[in-house]
XYZ file of C-alpha atoms in Angstrom:
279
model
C -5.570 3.572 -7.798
C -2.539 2.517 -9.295
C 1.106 1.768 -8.525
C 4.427 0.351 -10.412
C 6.557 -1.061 -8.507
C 9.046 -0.792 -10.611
C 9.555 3.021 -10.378
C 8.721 2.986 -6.576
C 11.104 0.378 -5.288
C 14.573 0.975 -4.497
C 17.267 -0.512 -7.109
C 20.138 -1.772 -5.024
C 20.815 -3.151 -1.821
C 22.355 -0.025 -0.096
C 19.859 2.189 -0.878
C 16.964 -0.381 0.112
C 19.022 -1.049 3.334
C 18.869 2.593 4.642
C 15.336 3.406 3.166
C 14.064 0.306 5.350
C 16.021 1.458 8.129
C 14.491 4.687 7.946
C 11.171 3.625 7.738
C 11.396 0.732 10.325
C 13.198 3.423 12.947
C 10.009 6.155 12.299
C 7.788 3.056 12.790
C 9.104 1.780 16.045
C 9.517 5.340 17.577
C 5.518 5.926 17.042
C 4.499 2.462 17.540
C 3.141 1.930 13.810
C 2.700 -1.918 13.631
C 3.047 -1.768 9.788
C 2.260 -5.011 7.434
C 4.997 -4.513 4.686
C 4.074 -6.537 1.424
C 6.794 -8.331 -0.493
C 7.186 -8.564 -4.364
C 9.397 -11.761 -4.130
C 11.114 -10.935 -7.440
C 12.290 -7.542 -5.819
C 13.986 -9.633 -3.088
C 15.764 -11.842 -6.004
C 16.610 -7.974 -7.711
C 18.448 -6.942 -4.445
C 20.247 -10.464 -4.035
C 18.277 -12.942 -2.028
C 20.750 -12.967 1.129
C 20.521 -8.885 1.383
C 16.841 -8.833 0.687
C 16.640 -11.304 2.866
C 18.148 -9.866 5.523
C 16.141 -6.233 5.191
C 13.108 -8.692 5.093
C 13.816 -10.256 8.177
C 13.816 -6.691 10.610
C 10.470 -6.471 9.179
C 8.946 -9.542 11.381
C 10.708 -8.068 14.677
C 8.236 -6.941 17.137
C 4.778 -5.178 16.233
C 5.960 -5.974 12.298
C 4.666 -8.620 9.892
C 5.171 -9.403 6.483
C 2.027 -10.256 3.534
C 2.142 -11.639 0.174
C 2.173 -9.061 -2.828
C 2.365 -11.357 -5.730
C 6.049 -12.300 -7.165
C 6.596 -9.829 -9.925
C 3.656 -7.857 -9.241
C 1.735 -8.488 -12.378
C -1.703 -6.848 -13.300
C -4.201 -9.565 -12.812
C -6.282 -8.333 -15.175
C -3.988 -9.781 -17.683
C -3.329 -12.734 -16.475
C -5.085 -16.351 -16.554
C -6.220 -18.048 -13.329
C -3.390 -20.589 -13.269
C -0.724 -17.614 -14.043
C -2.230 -15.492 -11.149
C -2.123 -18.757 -8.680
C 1.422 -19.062 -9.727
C 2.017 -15.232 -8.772
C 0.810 -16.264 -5.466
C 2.578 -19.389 -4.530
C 6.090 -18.197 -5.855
C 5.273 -15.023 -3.926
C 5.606 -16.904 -0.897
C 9.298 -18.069 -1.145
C 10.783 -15.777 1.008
C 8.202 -14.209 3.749
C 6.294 -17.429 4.594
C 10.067 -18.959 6.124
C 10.369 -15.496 7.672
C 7.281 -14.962 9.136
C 7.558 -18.886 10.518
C 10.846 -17.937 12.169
C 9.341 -15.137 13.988
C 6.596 -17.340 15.035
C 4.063 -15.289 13.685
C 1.085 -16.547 10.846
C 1.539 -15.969 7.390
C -1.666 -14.585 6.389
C -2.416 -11.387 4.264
C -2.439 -11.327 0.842
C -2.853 -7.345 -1.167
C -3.123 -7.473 -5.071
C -0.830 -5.357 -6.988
C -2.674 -2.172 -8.149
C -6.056 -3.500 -6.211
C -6.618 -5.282 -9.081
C -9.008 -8.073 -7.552
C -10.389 -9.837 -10.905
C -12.127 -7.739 -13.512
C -14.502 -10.930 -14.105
C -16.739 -12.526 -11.416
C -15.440 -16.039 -12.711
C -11.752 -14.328 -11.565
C -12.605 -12.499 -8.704
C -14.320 -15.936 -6.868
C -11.722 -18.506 -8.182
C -8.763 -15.944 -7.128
C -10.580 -15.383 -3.882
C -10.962 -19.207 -3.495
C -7.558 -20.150 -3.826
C -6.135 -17.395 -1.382
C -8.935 -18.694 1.064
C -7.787 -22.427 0.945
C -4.102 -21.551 0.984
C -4.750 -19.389 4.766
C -4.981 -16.033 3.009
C -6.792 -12.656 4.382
C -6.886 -10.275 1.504
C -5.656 -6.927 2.695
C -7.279 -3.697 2.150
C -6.658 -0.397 2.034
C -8.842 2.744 2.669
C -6.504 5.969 2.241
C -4.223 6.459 -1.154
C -2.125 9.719 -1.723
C -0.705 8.791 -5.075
C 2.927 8.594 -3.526
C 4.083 6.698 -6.242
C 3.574 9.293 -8.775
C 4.839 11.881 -5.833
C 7.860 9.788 -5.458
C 8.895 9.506 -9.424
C 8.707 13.428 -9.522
C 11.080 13.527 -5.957
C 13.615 10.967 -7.541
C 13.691 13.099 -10.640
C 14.005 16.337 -8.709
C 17.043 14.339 -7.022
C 19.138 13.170 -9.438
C 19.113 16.456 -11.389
C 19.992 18.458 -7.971
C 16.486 20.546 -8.179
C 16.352 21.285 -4.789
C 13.642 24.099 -5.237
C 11.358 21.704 -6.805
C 12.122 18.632 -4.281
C 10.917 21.735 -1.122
C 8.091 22.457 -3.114
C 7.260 18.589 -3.565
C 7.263 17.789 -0.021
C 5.163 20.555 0.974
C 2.632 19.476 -2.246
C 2.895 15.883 -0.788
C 1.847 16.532 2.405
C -0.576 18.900 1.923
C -2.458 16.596 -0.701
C -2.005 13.892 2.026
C -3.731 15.621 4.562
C -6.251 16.806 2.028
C -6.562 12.900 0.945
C -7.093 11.762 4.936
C -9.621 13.871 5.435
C -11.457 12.834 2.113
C -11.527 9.522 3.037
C -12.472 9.773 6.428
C -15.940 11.703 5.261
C -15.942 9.051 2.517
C -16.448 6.482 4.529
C -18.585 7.705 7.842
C -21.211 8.728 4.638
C -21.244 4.656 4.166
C -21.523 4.082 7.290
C -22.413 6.619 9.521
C -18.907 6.220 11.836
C -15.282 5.955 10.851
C -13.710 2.501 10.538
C -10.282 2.024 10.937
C -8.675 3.056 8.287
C -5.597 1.372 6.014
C -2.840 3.513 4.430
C -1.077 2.053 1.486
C 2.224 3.608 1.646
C 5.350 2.120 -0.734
C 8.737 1.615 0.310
C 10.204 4.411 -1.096
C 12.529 7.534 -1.321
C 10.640 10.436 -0.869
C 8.345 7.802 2.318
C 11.863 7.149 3.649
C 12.247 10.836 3.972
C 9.135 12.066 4.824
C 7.311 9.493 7.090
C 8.195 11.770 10.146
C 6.189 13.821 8.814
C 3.196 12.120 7.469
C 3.165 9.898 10.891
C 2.267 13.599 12.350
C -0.821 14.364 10.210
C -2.183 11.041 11.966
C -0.890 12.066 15.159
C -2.379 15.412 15.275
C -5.912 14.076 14.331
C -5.210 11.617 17.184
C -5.843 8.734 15.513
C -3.978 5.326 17.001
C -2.199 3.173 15.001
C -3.054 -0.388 15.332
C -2.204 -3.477 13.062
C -4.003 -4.223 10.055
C -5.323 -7.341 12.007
C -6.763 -5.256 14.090
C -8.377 -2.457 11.715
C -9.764 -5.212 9.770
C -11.745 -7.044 13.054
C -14.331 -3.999 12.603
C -17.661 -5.064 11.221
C -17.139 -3.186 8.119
C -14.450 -5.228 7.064
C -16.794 -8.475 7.381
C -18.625 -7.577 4.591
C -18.429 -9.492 1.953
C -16.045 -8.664 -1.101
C -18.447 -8.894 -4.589
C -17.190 -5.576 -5.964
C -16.065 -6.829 -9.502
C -14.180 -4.049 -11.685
C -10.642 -4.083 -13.860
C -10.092 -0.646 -11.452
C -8.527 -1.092 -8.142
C -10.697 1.486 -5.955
C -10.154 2.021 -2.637
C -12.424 -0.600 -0.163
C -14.291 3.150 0.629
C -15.565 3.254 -3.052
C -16.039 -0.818 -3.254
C -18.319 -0.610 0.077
C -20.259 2.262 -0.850
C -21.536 -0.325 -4.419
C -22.015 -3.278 -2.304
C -24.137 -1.327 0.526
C -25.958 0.784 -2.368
C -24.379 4.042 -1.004
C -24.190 6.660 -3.812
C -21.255 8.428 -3.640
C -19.436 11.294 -5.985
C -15.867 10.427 -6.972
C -15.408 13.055 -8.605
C -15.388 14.821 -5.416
C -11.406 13.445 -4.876
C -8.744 15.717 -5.163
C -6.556 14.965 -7.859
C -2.095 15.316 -7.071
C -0.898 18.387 -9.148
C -0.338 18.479 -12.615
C 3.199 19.749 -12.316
C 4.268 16.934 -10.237
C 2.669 14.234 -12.321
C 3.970 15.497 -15.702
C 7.823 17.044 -14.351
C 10.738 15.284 -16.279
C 8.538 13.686 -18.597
């Protein structure tokens, strides 16, 4: 998996503001206690009182906030001391928030899953997050909605409403494809379904369609609970010693660690059309 977010974050203020309120209003109407992760340099982008601000709705209630490095770098590039640096500048602006709501400060996700691509990396990085309170946050379901959502803004901009119907339908349809994928992918490791963890961006084509992807959930009749909460199960506990420079979902990392073969290849890929329009 991969994701830039660059191309999947809002620019401006304005357009942040109502994406987040979007989001946060879906969220509280089917009691989704989301985890949102900051990029701290995002908040800086936006201005630091009006990122703030959007920040701060995100701790009310069932919400929490997690560390997502400050520029969101790939680690793969980076030395130990630059990647420690990511981490404790990515902290400027949800630790204070999180504080204020009176709730703990604790989950850390890598940009692009990207956990160390040498075992040297991996256990220092993992060392440092552990002695500065971090859980490292996983996630078990990707749909690619980055590379969904730089087709939809595309689409936008140049007015192609065909294309942005035809999109949405594609999007959902490959996420329910992608739900179900993962779901078998992981009762194979383990003979029953953990909880699962969606890694969704803060985005456009999200903002407008989380209704709807909420519903694929819904009509599978799965709860939402918080990550907190999907990560208590037992297959969570095991230990992280996947090394690799990809950033697989934890399905693909458990199924090495527990000596589970399983066939990647078996993943649906997004269409072609949508990753290669406007390019």
């Amino acid at each position: 998996m991969g994701d830039d977010a660059v191309a999947v974050s809002p620019s401006n203020a304005p357009t942040a503001e109502e994406l987040n309120r979007k989001l946060l209003s879906a969220f509280t109407h089917h009691h989704v206690p989301v985890t949102g992760f900051v990029v701290q340099k995002r908040v800086e982008e936006l201005g630091i009182a009006a990122g703030t601000q959007i920040l701060r709705k995100w701790t009310n209630g069932e919400f929490a906030l997690g560390n997502h490095t400050y520029s969101h770098p790939d680690v793969n590039q980076l030395s130990l001391a630059q990647i420690e640096d990511e981490i404790v500048r990515g902290e400027a602006v949800f630790i204070p928030l999180m504080k204020q709501a009176d709730k703990k400060p604790e989950f850390f996700r890598f940009p692009m899953n990207h956990t160390g691509e040498t075992k040297e990396k991996h256990d220092l990085v993992s060392a440092f997050l552990s002695r500065r309170g971090y859980r490292l946050a996983t996630c078990t379901i990707d749909n690619s909605d980055y590379l969904f959502n730089e087709a939809y803004v595309r689409m936008l901009a140049k007015r192609d409403e065909h294309s942005v119907r035809k999109l949405q339908l594609e999007y959902l349809s490959y996420t329910d494809i992608e739900i179900d994928y993962y779901a078998g992918l992981n009762k194979q490791i383990f003979g029953y379904e953990p909880p699962q963890v969606m890694v969704l961006h803060d985005n456009q084509l999200n903002a407008d369609m989380i209704e709807q992807l909420l519903a694929l959930f819904e009509k599978r009749q799965y709860k939402f609970v918080s990550l907190e909460t999907a990560q208590s199960d037992s297959a969570y506990r095991i230990p992280d010693t996947f090394v690799t420079k990809y950033g697989p979902m934890w399905g693909y990392r458990w199924a090495a660690e527990q000596g589970v073969k399983v066939d990647g290849s078996r993943e649906p890929e997004p269409p072609e059309w949508i990753v290669q329009y406007g390019k």
